[in-house]
Amino acid sequence: MNTLRTLLPITAAIFISTVGVDGLNAEETSSKLSPQALQEIAQVEAEIDRIEAQAIERLAAPPDNQIQQIELLGKLMLYDKDLSVYRNEACAFCHMPETGFTGPVSELNRTTGAYPGSVRTRFSERKPQTHSYAGGRRPALDLSAVSHCFTRSPRA
């Protein structure tokens, strides 16, 4: 454990010296992205901001129904950019409900298939998973009636 505590700061220092502080800037845009992709990304981000603002407005008078409360919580989490590494990208950027919870940027789907992450110059090697990937199974988490927390489903 002491070795890990010693290596962690050293690894971080090496990483920052290699990448540089500017390399950690999440506002970078990749020169690999086409103007069409950048335009579509801007449209998706504006839509995400609009939906999040509507969800936040609903908090002023939260629903009485527990199912609607859970739906509102899910929407707030899915569209919240603050949950990403650099607080600049919502989960919905790669998992938009209107597109089966996969990527909504058609230009990226057509060309790369992969999506940039919170660090815009980094791409993974795989496409965002679709809703149909689950094969019709229910989600792997259930709301516990006892603890009122999400727990791993025994069906998963």
JSON list of C-alpha atoms in Angstrom, two decimals:
[
{"chain": "A", "resi": 1, "resn": "MET", "atom": "CA", "xyz": [0.00, 0.00, 0.00]},
{"chain": "A", "resi": 2, "resn": "ASN", "atom": "CA", "xyz": [2.88, 2.38, 0.79]},
{"chain": "A", "resi": 3, "resn": "THR", "atom": "CA", "xyz": [4.37, 1.63, -2.61]},
{"chain": "A", "resi": 4, "resn": "LEU", "atom": "CA", "xyz": [1.10, 2.62, -4.27]},
{"chain": "A", "resi": 5, "resn": "ARG", "atom": "CA", "xyz": [0.98, 5.89, -2.32]},
{"chain": "A", "resi": 6, "resn": "THR", "atom": "CA", "xyz": [4.53, 6.64, -3.44]},
{"chain": "A", "resi": 7, "resn": "LEU", "atom": "CA", "xyz": [3.98, 5.70, -7.07]},
{"chain": "A", "resi": 8, "resn": "LEU", "atom": "CA", "xyz": [0.72, 7.61, -7.56]},
{"chain": "A", "resi": 9, "resn": "PRO", "atom": "CA", "xyz": [2.21, 11.14, -7.23]},
{"chain": "A", "resi": 10, "resn": "ILE", "atom": "CA", "xyz": [5.21, 10.12, -9.33]},
{"chain": "A", "resi": 11, "resn": "THR", "atom": "CA", "xyz": [2.96, 8.72, -12.07]},
{"chain": "A", "resi": 12, "resn": "ALA", "atom": "CA", "xyz": [0.84, 11.87, -12.01]},
{"chain": "A", "resi": 13, "resn": "ALA", "atom": "CA", "xyz": [3.93, 14.07, -12.30]},
{"chain": "A", "resi": 14, "resn": "ILE", "atom": "CA", "xyz": [5.27, 12.04, -15.23]},
{"chain": "A", "resi": 15, "resn": "PHE", "atom": "CA", "xyz": [1.89, 12.18, -16.96]},
{"chain": "A", "resi": 16, "resn": "ILE", "atom": "CA", "xyz": [1.58, 15.96, -16.58]},
{"chain": "A", "resi": 17, "resn": "SER", "atom": "CA", "xyz": [5.16, 16.53, -17.70]},
{"chain": "A", "resi": 18, "resn": "THR", "atom": "CA", "xyz": [4.60, 14.30, -20.76]},
{"chain": "A", "resi": 19, "resn": "VAL", "atom": "CA", "xyz": [1.19, 15.61, -21.77]},
{"chain": "A", "resi": 20, "resn": "GLY", "atom": "CA", "xyz": [1.68, 19.10, -20.42]},
{"chain": "A", "resi": 21, "resn": "VAL", "atom": "CA", "xyz": [-0.93, 21.18, -18.67]},
{"chain": "A", "resi": 22, "resn": "ASP", "atom": "CA", "xyz": [-2.34, 22.31, -22.03]},
{"chain": "A", "resi": 23, "resn": "GLY", "atom": "CA", "xyz": [-2.88, 18.66, -22.95]},
{"chain": "A", "resi": 24, "resn": "LEU", "atom": "CA", "xyz": [-5.34, 18.38, -20.09]},
{"chain": "A", "resi": 25, "resn": "ASN", "atom": "CA", "xyz": [-7.57, 21.14, -21.47]},
{"chain": "A", "resi": 26, "resn": "ALA", "atom": "CA", "xyz": [-10.97, 19.65, -22.25]},
{"chain": "A", "resi": 27, "resn": "GLU", "atom": "CA", "xyz": [-11.92, 22.47, -24.59]},
{"chain": "A", "resi": 28, "resn": "GLU", "atom": "CA", "xyz": [-9.57, 21.25, -27.31]},
{"chain": "A", "resi": 29, "resn": "THR", "atom": "CA", "xyz": [-11.21, 20.26, -30.57]},
{"chain": "A", "resi": 30, "resn": "SER", "atom": "CA", "xyz": [-9.75, 17.61, -32.74]},
{"chain": "A", "resi": 31, "resn": "SER", "atom": "CA", "xyz": [-8.51, 18.58, -36.18]},
{"chain": "A", "resi": 32, "resn": "LYS", "atom": "CA", "xyz": [-9.69, 15.11, -37.24]},
{"chain": "A", "resi": 33, "resn": "LEU", "atom": "CA", "xyz": [-13.35, 16.10, -36.88]},
{"chain": "A", "resi": 34, "resn": "SER", "atom": "CA", "xyz": [-15.04, 17.42, -40.01]},
{"chain": "A", "resi": 35, "resn": "PRO", "atom": "CA", "xyz": [-16.90, 20.75, -39.98]},
{"chain": "A", "resi": 36, "resn": "GLN", "atom": "CA", "xyz": [-20.15, 18.77, -40.36]},
{"chain": "A", "resi": 37, "resn": "ALA", "atom": "CA", "xyz": [-19.34, 16.70, -37.27]},
{"chain": "A", "resi": 38, "resn": "LEU", "atom": "CA", "xyz": [-18.44, 19.81, -35.26]},
{"chain": "A", "resi": 39, "resn": "GLN", "atom": "CA", "xyz": [-21.70, 21.48, -36.32]},
{"chain": "A", "resi": 40, "resn": "GLU", "atom": "CA", "xyz": [-23.75, 18.43, -35.41]},
{"chain": "A", "resi": 41, "resn": "ILE", "atom": "CA", "xyz": [-21.92, 18.12, -32.07]},
{"chain": "A", "resi": 42, "resn": "ALA", "atom": "CA", "xyz": [-22.83, 21.75, -31.30]},
{"chain": "A", "resi": 43, "resn": "GLN", "atom": "CA", "xyz": [-26.49, 21.02, -32.10]},
{"chain": "A", "resi": 44, "resn": "VAL", "atom": "CA", "xyz": [-26.53, 17.93, -29.86]},
{"chain": "A", "resi": 45, "resn": "GLU", "atom": "CA", "xyz": [-24.88, 19.87, -27.01]},
{"chain": "A", "resi": 46, "resn": "ALA", "atom": "CA", "xyz": [-27.49, 22.65, -27.35]},
{"chain": "A", "resi": 47, "resn": "GLU", "atom": "CA", "xyz": [-30.27, 20.04, -27.22]},
{"chain": "A", "resi": 48, "resn": "ILE", "atom": "CA", "xyz": [-28.71, 18.47, -24.12]},
{"chain": "A", "resi": 49, "resn": "ASP", "atom": "CA", "xyz": [-28.53, 21.89, -22.43]},
{"chain": "A", "resi": 50, "resn": "ARG", "atom": "CA", "xyz": [-32.19, 22.57, -23.32]},
{"chain": "A", "resi": 51, "resn": "ILE", "atom": "CA", "xyz": [-33.40, 19.23, -21.93]},
{"chain": "A", "resi": 52, "resn": "GLU", "atom": "CA", "xyz": [-31.33, 19.63, -18.75]},
{"chain": "A", "resi": 53, "resn": "ALA", "atom": "CA", "xyz": [-32.75, 23.13, -18.20]},
{"chain": "A", "resi": 54, "resn": "GLN", "atom": "CA", "xyz": [-36.30, 21.75, -18.54]},
{"chain": "A", "resi": 55, "resn": "ALA", "atom": "CA", "xyz": [-35.53, 18.98, -16.04]},
{"chain": "A", "resi": 56, "resn": "ILE", "atom": "CA", "xyz": [-34.09, 21.50, -13.57]},
{"chain": "A", "resi": 57, "resn": "GLU", "atom": "CA", "xyz": [-37.25, 23.62, -13.95]},
{"chain": "A", "resi": 58, "resn": "ARG", "atom": "CA", "xyz": [-39.31, 20.56, -12.99]},
{"chain": "A", "resi": 59, "resn": "LEU", "atom": "CA", "xyz": [-37.45, 20.48, -9.67]},
{"chain": "A", "resi": 60, "resn": "ALA", "atom": "CA", "xyz": [-39.33, 23.64, -8.62]},
{"chain": "A", "resi": 61, "resn": "ALA", "atom": "CA", "xyz": [-42.48, 21.52, -8.29]},
{"chain": "A", "resi": 62, "resn": "PRO", "atom": "CA", "xyz": [-41.30, 17.89, -8.14]},
{"chain": "A", "resi": 63, "resn": "PRO", "atom": "CA", "xyz": [-43.86, 15.22, -9.01]},
{"chain": "A", "resi": 64, "resn": "ASP", "atom": "CA", "xyz": [-45.68, 13.37, -6.22]},
{"chain": "A", "resi": 65, "resn": "ASN", "atom": "CA", "xyz": [-45.59, 10.07, -8.08]},
{"chain": "A", "resi": 66, "resn": "GLN", "atom": "CA", "xyz": [-42.49, 7.98, -7.20]},
{"chain": "A", "resi": 67, "resn": "ILE", "atom": "CA", "xyz": [-42.09, 6.68, -10.76]},
{"chain": "A", "resi": 68, "resn": "GLN", "atom": "CA", "xyz": [-42.06, 10.24, -12.11]},
{"chain": "A", "resi": 69, "resn": "GLN", "atom": "CA", "xyz": [-39.55, 11.22, -9.42]},
{"chain": "A", "resi": 70, "resn": "ILE", "atom": "CA", "xyz": [-37.24, 8.40, -10.53]},
{"chain": "A", "resi": 71, "resn": "GLU", "atom": "CA", "xyz": [-37.73, 9.44, -14.17]},
{"chain": "A", "resi": 72, "resn": "LEU", "atom": "CA", "xyz": [-36.79, 13.03, -13.26]},
{"chain": "A", "resi": 73, "resn": "LEU", "atom": "CA", "xyz": [-33.71, 11.83, -11.34]},
{"chain": "A", "resi": 74, "resn": "GLY", "atom": "CA", "xyz": [-32.65, 9.73, -14.33]},
{"chain": "A", "resi": 75, "resn": "LYS", "atom": "CA", "xyz": [-33.10, 12.66, -16.70]},
{"chain": "A", "resi": 76, "resn": "LEU", "atom": "CA", "xyz": [-31.12, 14.97, -14.42]},
{"chain": "A", "resi": 77, "resn": "MET", "atom": "CA", "xyz": [-28.28, 12.43, -14.29]},
{"chain": "A", "resi": 78, "resn": "LEU", "atom": "CA", "xyz": [-28.31, 11.61, -18.03]},
{"chain": "A", "resi": 79, "resn": "TYR", "atom": "CA", "xyz": [-28.12, 15.28, -19.04]},
{"chain": "A", "resi": 80, "resn": "ASP", "atom": "CA", "xyz": [-25.76, 16.55, -16.30]},
{"chain": "A", "resi": 81, "resn": "LYS", "atom": "CA", "xyz": [-22.40, 17.63, -17.71]},
{"chain": "A", "resi": 82, "resn": "ASP", "atom": "CA", "xyz": [-20.92, 17.96, -14.21]},
{"chain": "A", "resi": 83, "resn": "LEU", "atom": "CA", "xyz": [-20.66, 14.17, -13.95]},
{"chain": "A", "resi": 84, "resn": "SER", "atom": "CA", "xyz": [-17.92, 14.02, -16.61]},
{"chain": "A", "resi": 85, "resn": "VAL", "atom": "CA", "xyz": [-14.18, 14.34, -16.00]},
{"chain": "A", "resi": 86, "resn": "TYR", "atom": "CA", "xyz": [-13.99, 17.98, -17.13]},
{"chain": "A", "resi": 87, "resn": "ARG", "atom": "CA", "xyz": [-17.62, 18.82, -16.42]},
{"chain": "A", "resi": 88, "resn": "ASN", "atom": "CA", "xyz": [-18.24, 19.37, -20.13]},
{"chain": "A", "resi": 89, "resn": "GLU", "atom": "CA", "xyz": [-20.09, 16.31, -21.41]},
{"chain": "A", "resi": 90, "resn": "ALA", "atom": "CA", "xyz": [-23.35, 14.66, -20.42]},
{"chain": "A", "resi": 91, "resn": "CYS", "atom": "CA", "xyz": [-23.90, 10.92, -20.71]},
{"chain": "A", "resi": 92, "resn": "ALA", "atom": "CA", "xyz": [-26.59, 11.76, -23.28]},
{"chain": "A", "resi": 93, "resn": "PHE", "atom": "CA", "xyz": [-23.89, 13.00, -25.66]},
{"chain": "A", "resi": 94, "resn": "CYS", "atom": "CA", "xyz": [-23.14, 9.35, -26.42]},
{"chain": "A", "resi": 95, "resn": "HIS", "atom": "CA", "xyz": [-26.38, 7.78, -25.16]},
{"chain": "A", "resi": 96, "resn": "MET", "atom": "CA", "xyz": [-29.32, 9.87, -26.41]},
{"chain": "A", "resi": 97, "resn": "PRO", "atom": "CA", "xyz": [-32.76, 8.36, -25.73]},
{"chain": "A", "resi": 98, "resn": "GLU", "atom": "CA", "xyz": [-34.09, 9.46, -29.13]},
{"chain": "A", "resi": 99, "resn": "THR", "atom": "CA", "xyz": [-31.48, 7.28, -30.88]},
{"chain": "A", "resi": 100, "resn": "GLY", "atom": "CA", "xyz": [-31.93, 4.14, -28.78]},
{"chain": "A", "resi": 101, "resn": "PHE", "atom": "CA", "xyz": [-29.37, 5.32, -26.21]},
{"chain": "A", "resi": 102, "resn": "THR", "atom": "CA", "xyz": [-26.54, 5.30, -28.71]},
{"chain": "A", "resi": 103, "resn": "GLY", "atom": "CA", "xyz": [-24.69, 8.20, -30.31]},
{"chain": "A", "resi": 104, "resn": "PRO", "atom": "CA", "xyz": [-26.88, 10.91, -31.85]},
{"chain": "A", "resi": 105, "resn": "VAL", "atom": "CA", "xyz": [-24.23, 12.49, -34.12]},
{"chain": "A", "resi": 106, "resn": "SER", "atom": "CA", "xyz": [-24.85, 10.96, -37.54]},
{"chain": "A", "resi": 107, "resn": "GLU", "atom": "CA", "xyz": [-21.58, 12.25, -38.98]},
{"chain": "A", "resi": 108, "resn": "LEU", "atom": "CA", "xyz": [-19.60, 10.41, -36.28]},
{"chain": "A", "resi": 109, "resn": "ASN", "atom": "CA", "xyz": [-21.75, 7.31, -36.73]},
{"chain": "A", "resi": 110, "resn": "ARG", "atom": "CA", "xyz": [-21.07, 7.42, -40.47]},
{"chain": "A", "resi": 111, "resn": "THR", "atom": "CA", "xyz": [-17.33, 8.06, -40.28]},
{"chain": "A", "resi": 112, "resn": "THR", "atom": "CA", "xyz": [-15.65, 6.96, -37.05]},
{"chain": "A", "resi": 113, "resn": "GLY", "atom": "CA", "xyz": [-18.35, 5.17, -35.09]},
{"chain": "A", "resi": 114, "resn": "ALA", "atom": "CA", "xyz": [-16.44, 6.15, -31.95]},
{"chain": "A", "resi": 115, "resn": "TYR", "atom": "CA", "xyz": [-17.21, 9.30, -29.98]},
{"chain": "A", "resi": 116, "resn": "PRO", "atom": "CA", "xyz": [-14.83, 11.75, -28.31]},
{"chain": "A", "resi": 117, "resn": "GLY", "atom": "CA", "xyz": [-14.95, 11.73, -24.55]},
{"chain": "A", "resi": 118, "resn": "SER", "atom": "CA", "xyz": [-14.78, 14.58, -22.07]},
{"chain": "A", "resi": 119, "resn": "VAL", "atom": "CA", "xyz": [-11.31, 15.18, -23.52]},
{"chain": "A", "resi": 120, "resn": "ARG", "atom": "CA", "xyz": [-12.40, 16.01, -27.07]},
{"chain": "A", "resi": 121, "resn": "THR", "atom": "CA", "xyz": [-9.19, 14.82, -28.73]},
{"chain": "A", "resi": 122, "resn": "ARG", "atom": "CA", "xyz": [-9.49, 11.30, -27.35]},
{"chain": "A", "resi": 123, "resn": "PHE", "atom": "CA", "xyz": [-11.65, 8.65, -28.99]},
{"chain": "A", "resi": 124, "resn": "SER", "atom": "CA", "xyz": [-12.36, 5.17, -27.76]},
{"chain": "A", "resi": 125, "resn": "GLU", "atom": "CA", "xyz": [-12.16, 2.20, -30.09]},
{"chain": "A", "resi": 126, "resn": "ARG", "atom": "CA", "xyz": [-15.84, 1.35, -29.86]},
{"chain": "A", "resi": 127, "resn": "LYS", "atom": "CA", "xyz": [-19.22, 2.85, -30.61]},
{"chain": "A", "resi": 128, "resn": "PRO", "atom": "CA", "xyz": [-21.60, 3.77, -27.76]},
{"chain": "A", "resi": 129, "resn": "GLN", "atom": "CA", "xyz": [-23.79, 0.80, -26.83]},
{"chain": "A", "resi": 130, "resn": "THR", "atom": "CA", "xyz": [-27.40, 0.87, -28.02]},
{"chain": "A", "resi": 131, "resn": "HIS", "atom": "CA", "xyz": [-30.48, 0.15, -25.96]},
{"chain": "A", "resi": 132, "resn": "SER", "atom": "CA", "xyz": [-31.07, -2.99, -27.99]},
{"chain": "A", "resi": 133, "resn": "TYR", "atom": "CA", "xyz": [-27.70, -4.33, -26.82]},
{"chain": "A", "resi": 134, "resn": "ALA", "atom": "CA", "xyz": [-29.42, -5.41, -23.60]},
{"chain": "A", "resi": 135, "resn": "GLY", "atom": "CA", "xyz": [-31.42, -7.95, -25.63]},
{"chain": "A", "resi": 136, "resn": "GLY", "atom": "CA", "xyz": [-34.78, -6.97, -24.18]},
{"chain": "A", "resi": 137, "resn": "ARG", "atom": "CA", "xyz": [-33.66, -7.60, -20.60]},
{"chain": "A", "resi": 138, "resn": "ARG", "atom": "CA", "xyz": [-34.55, -5.22, -17.83]},
{"chain": "A", "resi": 139, "resn": "PRO", "atom": "CA", "xyz": [-31.82, -2.92, -16.51]},
{"chain": "A", "resi": 140, "resn": "ALA", "atom": "CA", "xyz": [-29.23, -4.48, -14.21]},
{"chain": "A", "resi": 141, "resn": "LEU", "atom": "CA", "xyz": [-30.21, -2.18, -11.32]},
{"chain": "A", "resi": 142, "resn": "ASP", "atom": "CA", "xyz": [-33.45, -2.21, -9.34]},
{"chain": "A", "resi": 143, "resn": "LEU", "atom": "CA", "xyz": [-34.82, 0.31, -6.86]},
{"chain": "A", "resi": 144, "resn": "SER", "atom": "CA", "xyz": [-34.90, -1.41, -3.50]},
{"chain": "A", "resi": 145, "resn": "ALA", "atom": "CA", "xyz": [-38.22, -0.98, -1.69]},
{"chain": "A", "resi": 146, "resn": "VAL", "atom": "CA", "xyz": [-36.40, -1.42, 1.61]},
{"chain": "A", "resi": 147, "resn": "SER", "atom": "CA", "xyz": [-33.38, 0.89, 1.30]},
{"chain": "A", "resi": 148, "resn": "HIS", "atom": "CA", "xyz": [-34.76, 3.15, -1.46]},
{"chain": "A", "resi": 149, "resn": "CYS", "atom": "CA", "xyz": [-31.41, 2.80, -3.21]},
{"chain": "A", "resi": 150, "resn": "PHE", "atom": "CA", "xyz": [-30.47, 1.21, -6.51]},
{"chain": "A", "resi": 151, "resn": "THR", "atom": "CA", "xyz": [-29.12, -2.31, -6.06]},
{"chain": "A", "resi": 152, "resn": "ARG", "atom": "CA", "xyz": [-27.73, -4.89, -8.46]},
{"chain": "A", "resi": 153, "resn": "SER", "atom": "CA", "xyz": [-30.52, -6.96, -9.90]},
{"chain": "A", "resi": 154, "resn": "PRO", "atom": "CA", "xyz": [-30.31, -10.73, -9.32]},
{"chain": "A", "resi": 155, "resn": "ARG", "atom": "CA", "xyz": [-31.40, -11.14, -12.96]},
{"chain": "A", "resi": 156, "resn": "ALA", "atom": "CA", "xyz": [-28.24, -9.48, -14.33]}
]
